[in-house]
Coordinates of C-alpha atoms in Angstrom, one line a residue:
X25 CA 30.1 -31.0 -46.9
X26 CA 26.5 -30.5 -46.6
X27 CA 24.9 -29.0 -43.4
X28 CA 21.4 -29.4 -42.8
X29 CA 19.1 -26.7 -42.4
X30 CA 18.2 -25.1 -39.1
X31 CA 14.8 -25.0 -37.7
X32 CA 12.6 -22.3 -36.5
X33 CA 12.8 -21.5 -33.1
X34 CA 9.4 -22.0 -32.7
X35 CA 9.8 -26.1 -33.2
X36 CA 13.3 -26.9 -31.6
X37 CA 12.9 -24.3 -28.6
X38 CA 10.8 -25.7 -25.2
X39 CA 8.3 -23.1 -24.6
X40 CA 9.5 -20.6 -22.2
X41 CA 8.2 -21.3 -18.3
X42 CA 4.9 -19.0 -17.8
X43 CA 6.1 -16.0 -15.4
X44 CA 3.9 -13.4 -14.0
X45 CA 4.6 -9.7 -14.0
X46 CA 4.0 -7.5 -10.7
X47 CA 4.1 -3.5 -10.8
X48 CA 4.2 -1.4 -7.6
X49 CA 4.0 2.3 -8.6
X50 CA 5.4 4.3 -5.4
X51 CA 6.0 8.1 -4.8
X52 CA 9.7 7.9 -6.1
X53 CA 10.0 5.5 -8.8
X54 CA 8.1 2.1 -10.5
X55 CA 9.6 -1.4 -9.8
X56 CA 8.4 -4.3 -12.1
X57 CA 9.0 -8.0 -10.9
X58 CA 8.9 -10.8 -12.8
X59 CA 8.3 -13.9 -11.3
X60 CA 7.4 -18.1 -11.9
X61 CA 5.1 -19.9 -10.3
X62 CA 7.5 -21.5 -7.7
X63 CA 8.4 -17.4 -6.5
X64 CA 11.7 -17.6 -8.0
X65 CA 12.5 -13.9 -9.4
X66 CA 13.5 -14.3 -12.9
X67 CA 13.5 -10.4 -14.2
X68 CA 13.4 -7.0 -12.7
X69 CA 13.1 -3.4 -13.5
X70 CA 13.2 0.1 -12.3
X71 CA 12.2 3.9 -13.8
X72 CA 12.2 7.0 -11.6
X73 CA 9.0 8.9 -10.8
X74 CA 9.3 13.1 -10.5
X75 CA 9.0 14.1 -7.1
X76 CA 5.3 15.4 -5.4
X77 CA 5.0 18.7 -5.0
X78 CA 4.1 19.5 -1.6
X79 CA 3.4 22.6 0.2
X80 CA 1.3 24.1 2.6
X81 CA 1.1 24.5 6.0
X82 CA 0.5 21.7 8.8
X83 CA -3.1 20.4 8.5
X84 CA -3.7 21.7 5.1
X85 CA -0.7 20.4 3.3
X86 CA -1.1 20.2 -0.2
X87 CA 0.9 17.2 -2.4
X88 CA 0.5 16.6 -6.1
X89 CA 2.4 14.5 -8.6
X90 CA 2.3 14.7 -12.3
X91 CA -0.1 11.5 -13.2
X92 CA 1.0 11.5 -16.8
X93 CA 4.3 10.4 -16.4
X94 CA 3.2 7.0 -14.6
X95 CA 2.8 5.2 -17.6
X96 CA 5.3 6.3 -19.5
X97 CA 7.7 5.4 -16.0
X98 CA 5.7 1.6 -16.5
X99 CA 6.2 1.1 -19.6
X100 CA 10.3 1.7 -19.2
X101 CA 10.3 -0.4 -16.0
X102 CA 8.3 -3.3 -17.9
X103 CA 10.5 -2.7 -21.0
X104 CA 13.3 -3.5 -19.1
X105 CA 12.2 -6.4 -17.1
X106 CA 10.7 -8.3 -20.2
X107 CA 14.1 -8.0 -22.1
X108 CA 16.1 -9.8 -19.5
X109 CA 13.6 -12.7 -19.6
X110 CA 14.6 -16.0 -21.4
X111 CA 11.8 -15.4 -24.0
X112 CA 12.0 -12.1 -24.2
X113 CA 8.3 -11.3 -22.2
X114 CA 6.4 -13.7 -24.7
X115 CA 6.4 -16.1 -21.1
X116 CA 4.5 -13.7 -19.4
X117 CA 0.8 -14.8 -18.6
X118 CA -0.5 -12.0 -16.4
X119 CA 0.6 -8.6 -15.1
X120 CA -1.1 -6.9 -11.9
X121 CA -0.2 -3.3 -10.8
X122 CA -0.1 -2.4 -6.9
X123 CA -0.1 1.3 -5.6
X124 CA -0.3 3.9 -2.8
X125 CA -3.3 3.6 -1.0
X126 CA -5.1 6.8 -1.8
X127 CA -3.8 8.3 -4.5
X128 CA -6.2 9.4 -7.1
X129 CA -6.8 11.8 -10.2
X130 CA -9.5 13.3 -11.9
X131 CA -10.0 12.4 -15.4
X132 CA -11.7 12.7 -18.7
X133 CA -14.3 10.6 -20.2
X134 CA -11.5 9.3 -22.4
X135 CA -9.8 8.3 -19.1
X136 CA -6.8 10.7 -19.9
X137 CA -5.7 12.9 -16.1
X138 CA -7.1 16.5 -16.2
X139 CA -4.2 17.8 -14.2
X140 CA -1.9 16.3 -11.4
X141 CA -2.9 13.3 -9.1
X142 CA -3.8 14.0 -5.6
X143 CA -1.2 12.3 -3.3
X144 CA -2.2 9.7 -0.9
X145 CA -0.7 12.4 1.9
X146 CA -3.1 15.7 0.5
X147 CA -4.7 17.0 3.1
X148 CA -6.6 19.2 1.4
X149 CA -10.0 18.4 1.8
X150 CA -9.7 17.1 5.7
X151 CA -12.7 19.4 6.6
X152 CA -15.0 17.3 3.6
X153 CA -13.6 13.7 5.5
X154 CA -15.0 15.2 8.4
X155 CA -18.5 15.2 6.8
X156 CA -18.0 12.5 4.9
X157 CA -17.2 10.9 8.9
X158 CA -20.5 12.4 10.1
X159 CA -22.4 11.3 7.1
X160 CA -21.7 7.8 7.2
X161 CA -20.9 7.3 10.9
X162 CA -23.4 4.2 10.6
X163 CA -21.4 2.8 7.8
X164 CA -18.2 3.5 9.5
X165 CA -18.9 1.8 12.7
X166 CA -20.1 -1.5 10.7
X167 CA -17.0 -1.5 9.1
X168 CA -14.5 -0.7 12.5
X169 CA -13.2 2.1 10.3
X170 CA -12.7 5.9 10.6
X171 CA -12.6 8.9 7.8
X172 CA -9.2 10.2 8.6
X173 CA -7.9 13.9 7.0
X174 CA -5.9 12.5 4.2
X175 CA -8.7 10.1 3.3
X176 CA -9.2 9.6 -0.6
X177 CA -13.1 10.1 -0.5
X178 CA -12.8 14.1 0.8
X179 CA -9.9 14.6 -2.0
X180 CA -13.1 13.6 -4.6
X181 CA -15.5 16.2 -2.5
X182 CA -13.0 18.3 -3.4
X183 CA -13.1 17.2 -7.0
X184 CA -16.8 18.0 -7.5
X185 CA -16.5 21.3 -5.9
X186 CA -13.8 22.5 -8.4
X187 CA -15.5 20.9 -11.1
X188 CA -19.1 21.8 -10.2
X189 CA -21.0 24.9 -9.4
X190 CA -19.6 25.4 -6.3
X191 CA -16.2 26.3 -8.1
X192 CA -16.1 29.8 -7.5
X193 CA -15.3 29.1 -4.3
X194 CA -12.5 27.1 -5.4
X195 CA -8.6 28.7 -5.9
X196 CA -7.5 30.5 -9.2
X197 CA -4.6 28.3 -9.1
X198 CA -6.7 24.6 -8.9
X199 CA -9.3 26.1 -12.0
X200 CA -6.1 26.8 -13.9
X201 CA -4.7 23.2 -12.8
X202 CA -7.6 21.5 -14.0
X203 CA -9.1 23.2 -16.4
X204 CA -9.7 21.0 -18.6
X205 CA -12.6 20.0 -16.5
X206 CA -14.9 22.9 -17.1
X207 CA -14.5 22.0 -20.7
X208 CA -15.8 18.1 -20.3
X209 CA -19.9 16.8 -19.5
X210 CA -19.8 17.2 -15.8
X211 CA -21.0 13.8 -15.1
X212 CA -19.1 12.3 -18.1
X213 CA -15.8 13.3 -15.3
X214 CA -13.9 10.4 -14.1
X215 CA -11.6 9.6 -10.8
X216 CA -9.4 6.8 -11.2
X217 CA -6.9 5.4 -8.8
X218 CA -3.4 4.8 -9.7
X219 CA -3.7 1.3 -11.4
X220 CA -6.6 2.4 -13.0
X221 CA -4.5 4.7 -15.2
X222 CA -2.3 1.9 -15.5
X223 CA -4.7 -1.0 -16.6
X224 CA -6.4 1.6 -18.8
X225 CA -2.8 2.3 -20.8
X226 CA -2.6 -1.5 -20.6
X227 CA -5.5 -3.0 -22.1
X228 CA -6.3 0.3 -24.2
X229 CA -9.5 0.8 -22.6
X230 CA -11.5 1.8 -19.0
X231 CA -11.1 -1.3 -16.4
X232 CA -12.4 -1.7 -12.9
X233 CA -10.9 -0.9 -10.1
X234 CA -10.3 -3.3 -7.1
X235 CA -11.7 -3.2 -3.8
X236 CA -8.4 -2.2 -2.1
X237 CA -7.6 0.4 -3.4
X238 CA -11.2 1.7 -3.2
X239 CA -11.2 1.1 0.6
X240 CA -10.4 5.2 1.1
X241 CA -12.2 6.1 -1.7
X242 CA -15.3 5.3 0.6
X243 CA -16.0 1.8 -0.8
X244 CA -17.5 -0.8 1.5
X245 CA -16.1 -3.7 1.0
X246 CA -19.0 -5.6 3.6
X247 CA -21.9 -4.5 1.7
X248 CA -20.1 -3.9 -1.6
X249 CA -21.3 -1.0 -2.7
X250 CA -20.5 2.9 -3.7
X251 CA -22.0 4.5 0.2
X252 CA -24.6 6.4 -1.3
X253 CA -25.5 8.7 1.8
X254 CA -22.0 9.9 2.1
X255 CA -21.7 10.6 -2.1
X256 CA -24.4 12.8 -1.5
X257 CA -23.6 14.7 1.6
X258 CA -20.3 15.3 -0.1
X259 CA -22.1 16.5 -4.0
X260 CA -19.9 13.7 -5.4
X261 CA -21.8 11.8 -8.4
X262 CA -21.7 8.4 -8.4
X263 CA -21.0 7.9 -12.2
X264 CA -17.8 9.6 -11.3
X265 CA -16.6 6.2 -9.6
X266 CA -15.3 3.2 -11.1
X267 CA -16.7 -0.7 -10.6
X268 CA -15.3 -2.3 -8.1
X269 CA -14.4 -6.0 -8.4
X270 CA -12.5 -8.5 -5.8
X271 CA -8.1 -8.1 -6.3
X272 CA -6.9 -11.1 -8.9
X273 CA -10.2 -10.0 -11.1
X274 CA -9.0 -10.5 -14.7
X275 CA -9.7 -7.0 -16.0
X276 CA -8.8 -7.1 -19.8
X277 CA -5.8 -8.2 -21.8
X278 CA -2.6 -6.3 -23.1
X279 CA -3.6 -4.5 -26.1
X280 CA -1.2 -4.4 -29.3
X281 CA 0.6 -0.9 -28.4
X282 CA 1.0 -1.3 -24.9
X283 CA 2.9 -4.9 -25.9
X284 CA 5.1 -2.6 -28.1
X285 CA 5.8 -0.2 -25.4
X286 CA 7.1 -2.9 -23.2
X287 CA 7.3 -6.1 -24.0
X288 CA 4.7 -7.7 -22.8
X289 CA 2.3 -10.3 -25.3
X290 CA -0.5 -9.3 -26.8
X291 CA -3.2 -11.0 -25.2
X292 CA -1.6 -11.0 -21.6
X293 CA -3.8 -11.0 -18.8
X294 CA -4.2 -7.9 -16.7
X295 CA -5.1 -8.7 -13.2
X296 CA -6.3 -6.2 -10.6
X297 CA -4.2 -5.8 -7.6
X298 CA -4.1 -4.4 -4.0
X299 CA -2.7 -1.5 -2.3
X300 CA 1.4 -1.6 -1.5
X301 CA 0.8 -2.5 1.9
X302 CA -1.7 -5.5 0.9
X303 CA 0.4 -6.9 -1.3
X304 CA 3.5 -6.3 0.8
X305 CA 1.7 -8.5 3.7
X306 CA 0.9 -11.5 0.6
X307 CA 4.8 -11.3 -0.9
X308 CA 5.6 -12.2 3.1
X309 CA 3.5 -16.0 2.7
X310 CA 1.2 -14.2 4.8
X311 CA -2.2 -15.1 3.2
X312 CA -4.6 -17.3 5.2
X313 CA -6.5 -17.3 8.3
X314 CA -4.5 -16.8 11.1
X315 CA -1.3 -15.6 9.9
X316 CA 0.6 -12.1 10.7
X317 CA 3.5 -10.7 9.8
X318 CA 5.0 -7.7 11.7
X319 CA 7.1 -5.3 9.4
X320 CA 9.5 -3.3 11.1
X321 CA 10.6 -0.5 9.0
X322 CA 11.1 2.7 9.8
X323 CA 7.6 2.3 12.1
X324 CA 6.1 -1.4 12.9
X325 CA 3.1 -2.2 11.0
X326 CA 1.1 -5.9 11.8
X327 CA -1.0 -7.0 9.0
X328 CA -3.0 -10.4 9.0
X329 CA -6.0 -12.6 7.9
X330 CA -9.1 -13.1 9.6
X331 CA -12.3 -15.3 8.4
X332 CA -14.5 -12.5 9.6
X333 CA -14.4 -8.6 9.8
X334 CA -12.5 -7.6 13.3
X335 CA -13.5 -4.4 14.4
X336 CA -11.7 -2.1 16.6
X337 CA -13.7 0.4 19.1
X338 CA -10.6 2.6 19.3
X339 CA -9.6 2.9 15.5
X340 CA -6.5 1.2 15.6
X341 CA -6.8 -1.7 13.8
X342 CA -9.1 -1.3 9.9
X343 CA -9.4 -4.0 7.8
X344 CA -9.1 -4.4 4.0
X345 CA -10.3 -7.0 2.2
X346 CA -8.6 -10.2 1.3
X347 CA -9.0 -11.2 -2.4
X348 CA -10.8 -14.8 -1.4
X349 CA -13.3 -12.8 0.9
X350 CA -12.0 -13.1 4.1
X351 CA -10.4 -10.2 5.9
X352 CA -7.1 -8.2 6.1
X353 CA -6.8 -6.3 9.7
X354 CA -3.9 -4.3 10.4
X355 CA -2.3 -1.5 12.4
X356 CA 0.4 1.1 11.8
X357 CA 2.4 2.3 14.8
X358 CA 4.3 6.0 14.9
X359 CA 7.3 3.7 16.9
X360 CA 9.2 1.5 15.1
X361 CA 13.2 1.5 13.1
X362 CA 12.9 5.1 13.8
X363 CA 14.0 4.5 17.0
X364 CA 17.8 4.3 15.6
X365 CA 17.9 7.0 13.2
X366 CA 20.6 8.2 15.1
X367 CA 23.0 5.5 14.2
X368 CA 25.0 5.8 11.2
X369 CA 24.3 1.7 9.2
X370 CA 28.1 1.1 9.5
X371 CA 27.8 0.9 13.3
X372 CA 24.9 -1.1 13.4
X373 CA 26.5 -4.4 13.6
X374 CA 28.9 -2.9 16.0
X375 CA 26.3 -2.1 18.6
X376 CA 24.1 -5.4 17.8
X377 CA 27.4 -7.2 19.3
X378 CA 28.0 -4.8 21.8
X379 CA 24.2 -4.9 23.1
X380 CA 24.2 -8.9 22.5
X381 CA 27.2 -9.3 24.6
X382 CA 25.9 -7.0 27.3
X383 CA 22.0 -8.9 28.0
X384 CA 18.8 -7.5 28.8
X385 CA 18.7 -3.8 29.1
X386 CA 19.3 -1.6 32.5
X387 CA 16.7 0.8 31.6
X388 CA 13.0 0.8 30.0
X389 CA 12.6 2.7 26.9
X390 CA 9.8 4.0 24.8
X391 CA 10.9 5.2 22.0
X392 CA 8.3 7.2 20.7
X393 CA 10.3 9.7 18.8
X394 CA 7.3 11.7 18.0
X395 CA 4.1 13.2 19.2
X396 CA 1.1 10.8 19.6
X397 CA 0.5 7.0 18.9
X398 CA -1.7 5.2 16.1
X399 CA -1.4 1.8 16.9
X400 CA -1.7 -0.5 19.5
X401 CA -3.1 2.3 21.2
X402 CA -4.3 5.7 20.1
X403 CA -3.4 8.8 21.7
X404 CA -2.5 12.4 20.5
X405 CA -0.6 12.9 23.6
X406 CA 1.5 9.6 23.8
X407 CA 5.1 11.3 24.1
X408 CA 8.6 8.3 24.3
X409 CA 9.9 8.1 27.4
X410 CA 13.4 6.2 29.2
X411 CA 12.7 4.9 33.0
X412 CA 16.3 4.7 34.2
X413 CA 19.4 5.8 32.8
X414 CA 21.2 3.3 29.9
X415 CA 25.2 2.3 31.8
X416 CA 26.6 3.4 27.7
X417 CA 25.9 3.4 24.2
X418 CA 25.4 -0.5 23.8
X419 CA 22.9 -0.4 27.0
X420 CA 21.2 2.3 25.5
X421 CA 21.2 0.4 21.7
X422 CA 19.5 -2.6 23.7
X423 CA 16.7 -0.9 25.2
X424 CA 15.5 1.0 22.0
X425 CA 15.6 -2.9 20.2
X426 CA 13.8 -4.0 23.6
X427 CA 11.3 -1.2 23.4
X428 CA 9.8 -1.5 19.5
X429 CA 9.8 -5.2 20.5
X430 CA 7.7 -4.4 23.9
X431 CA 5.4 -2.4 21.6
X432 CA 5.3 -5.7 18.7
X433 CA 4.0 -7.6 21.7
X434 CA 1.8 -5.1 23.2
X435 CA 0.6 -4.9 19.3
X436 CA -0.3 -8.7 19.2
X437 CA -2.2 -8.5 22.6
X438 CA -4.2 -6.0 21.0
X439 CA -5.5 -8.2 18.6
X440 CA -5.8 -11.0 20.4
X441 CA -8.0 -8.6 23.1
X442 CA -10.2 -8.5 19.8
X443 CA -11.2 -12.2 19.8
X444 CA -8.6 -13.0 17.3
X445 CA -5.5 -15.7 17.9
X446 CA -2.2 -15.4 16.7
X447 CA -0.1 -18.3 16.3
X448 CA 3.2 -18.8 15.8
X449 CA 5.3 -18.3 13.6
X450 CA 4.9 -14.7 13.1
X451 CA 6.2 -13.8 9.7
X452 CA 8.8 -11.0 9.7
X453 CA 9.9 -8.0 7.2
X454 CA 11.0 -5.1 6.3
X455 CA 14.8 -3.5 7.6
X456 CA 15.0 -4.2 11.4
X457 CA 14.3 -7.9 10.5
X458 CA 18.0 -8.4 8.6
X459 CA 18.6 -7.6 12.3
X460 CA 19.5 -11.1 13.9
X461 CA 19.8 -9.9 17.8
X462 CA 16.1 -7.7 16.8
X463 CA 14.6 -11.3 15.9
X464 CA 15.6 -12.4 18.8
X465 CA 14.7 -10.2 21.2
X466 CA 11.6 -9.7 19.4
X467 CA 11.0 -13.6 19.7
X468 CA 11.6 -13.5 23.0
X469 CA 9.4 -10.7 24.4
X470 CA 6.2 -12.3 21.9
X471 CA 6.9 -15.9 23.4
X472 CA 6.9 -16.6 19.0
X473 CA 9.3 -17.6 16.4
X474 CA 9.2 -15.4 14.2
X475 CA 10.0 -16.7 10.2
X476 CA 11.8 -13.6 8.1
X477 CA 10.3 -13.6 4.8
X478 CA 12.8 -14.1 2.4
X479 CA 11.1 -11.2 -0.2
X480 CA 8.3 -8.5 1.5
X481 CA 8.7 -6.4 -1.5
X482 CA 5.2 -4.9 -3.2
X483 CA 5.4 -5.8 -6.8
X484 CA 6.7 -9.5 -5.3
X485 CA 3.0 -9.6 -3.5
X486 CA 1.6 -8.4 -6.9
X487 CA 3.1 -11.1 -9.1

């Protein structure tokens, strides 16, 4: 008996359905996501990051992680995503790489990290923010933003003083950290955010970097540009900084040893991304003029999309820039699933029927377990507070869901004080929203249904 020959995969298998590839690099670890064009999550993978170093004393804390090990931590994550798709990783079109918003290294001309990255929480150089504030107060205003202490654009002040003349007045420690500097062309020096590492290991070469994650850095995304004045004020040379192009910006393809490293086709797109939280609010549906989405976590964050810049006159709200040109305004509270950090998870659903049997609250809670408020309002000397005294533990449960959702709709009056409407329904994520009762109250006190997104996570919003 004669069999006939068997064909080449290549002619009697369908092409594999094109998937995209999203990256979120956090502090702790890197998450690859692979997903098709209907959102469906067809791959996933994971690689631990080595923990920042942090030290110092309140006000000046220092926090550093070793940048070298994010690609290597990439590549593993991607290696291990690509090898549970059907094809292999040969579907995959395009790959885009979200990060911490600030985070930041100083580099070689090659584009290899002179020593550790600069944490997105460094405070190091909050007394150069301050000047950087003062220098571009003009600039600021325009853009309804504010130069806070852990601001990227003082950590690369900081940069050109240890790398510059005025590094004598810089720590033994930092010159021995980087010292690799002093032996590279000043202005040949580079700082690169975290995806730019990453798209450099990618396509084998320098790429651009993407107006989000500039956004601390000092970019301004209105007028588009580097801000000059504040470079200046600050000794920082402009050739230090990368170009800046809109998120979605094809920045080069995968070259042929990063597709060895992880799976990935030679030839893939590499698309620039957005900061975690940006791409957080777009993996929620999130994305056009109008829409919000509150994230309760373990504080309440409301992100959402304006046509044009919204300014805030207290500093509560800032805007980043949406990829299509519109706007991205959002605020981060110091309340939020903090509030029940005293409750072991196994009880939870205990006290959600408990408090759902019982009704509205007896007592008025604030719960504010820290000192001072961000957002809706700011205030260093906001302090929680209880009006009454909760009848037991289930009366007590109620009014801390009641409060974070009295601050949610205290939060949306805030923008709509602004000149900006916000219509139902209000997209929800992040933990308290697997909370059923939560939704509801929160529904309830923001007169809006509220939609939970069914994925909120970062690399989702990349893909």
């Amino acid at each position: 008996m004669r069999t006939a020959p068997s064909q080449p995969p290549s002619s009697s298998s369908p092409s594999p359905v094109p998937v995209v590839a999203g990256i979120d690099i956090a502090t702790a670890a890197v998450r690859v996501l692979c997903a098709d064009a209907r959102g469906r999550v067809l791959a996933e993978g994971r690689a631990a990051l080595p923990r920042p170093e942090r030290s110092g004393q309140a006000g000046q804390g220092r926090s550093e992680q070793d940048a070298r090990a994010w690609w290597p931590a990439t590549a593993r994550a991607l290696r291990e995503a690509t090898s549970a798709l059907p094809g292999g990783g040969r579907e995959v079109v395009a790959v885009a790489v979200s990060a911490t918003s600030g985070t930041l290294v100083l580099a070689g001309p090659d584009g290899r990290p002179l020593g550790p990255a600069l944490m997105y929480d460094d405070r190091r150089a909050a007394p150069l923010n301050a000047r950087a504030q003062e220098a571009g107060s003009r600039r600021w205003e325009r853009l309804g933003l504010a130069v806070g202490p852990t601001a990227a654009l003082g950590r690369v002040g900081w940069y050109a003083a240890l790398a510059g003349s005025a590094a004598d007045g810089v720590a033994a420690r930092d010159r021995a950290l980087f010292a690799g500097a002093a032996a590279a062309p000043y202005r040949a020096l580079r700082v690169l955010h975290t995806p730019d590492v990453i798209g450099a290991a990618l396509t084998g070469g320098p790429v651009p970097t993407d107006w989000s994650h500039a956004l601390k850095t000092g970019y301004d995304p209105l007028a588009r540009e580097w801000p000059d004045e504040v470079l200046a004020a600050l000794g920082i040379p402009v050739e230090w900084l990368p170009e800046v192009r809109p998120p979605g910006t094809e920045a080069g393809t995968v070259c042929a040893s990063a597709a060895a490293e992880t799976g990935l086709p030679e030839g893939c797109a590499v698309r620039l991304g957005m900061t975690d939280g940006c791409a957080g609010q777009l993996a929620t549906g999130a994305v056009r003029p109008g829409q919000f989405v509150g994230v309760l976590g373990t504080t309440y964050v409301l992100k959402g999309v304006t046509r044009e810049l919204l300014t805030d006159p207290s500093g509560a709200l800032y805007s980043h820039r949406h990829p299509d040109g519109w706007w991205l305004p959002g605020g981060a509270s110091s309340t939020g699933g903090e509030a029940l950090a005293d409750i072991p998870a196994r009880r939870m659903p205990g006290l959600d029927a408990a408090a759902a049997g019982r009704g509205p609250a007896s007592c008025v809670r604030y719960p504010l377990r820290r000192e001072g408020e961000r957002f809706p309002f700011v205030s260093g000397e906001a302090r929680g507070f209880t009006l009454g005294t909760p009848a037991d533990e289930a009366d007590a449960h109620r009014a801390a869901l009641e409060g974070v959702a009295f601050l949610e709709r205290l939060a949306v009056e805030r923008v709509r004080e602004l000149g900006v409407p916000v219509e139902g329904p209000l997209h929800a994520a992040g933990g308290g929203s697997r909370s059923a009762l939560w939704n509801r109250i929160r529904a309830t006190a923001l007169g809006l249904p509220l939609r939970v997104a069914e994925r909120a996570e970062t690399a989702f919003g990349a893909a």
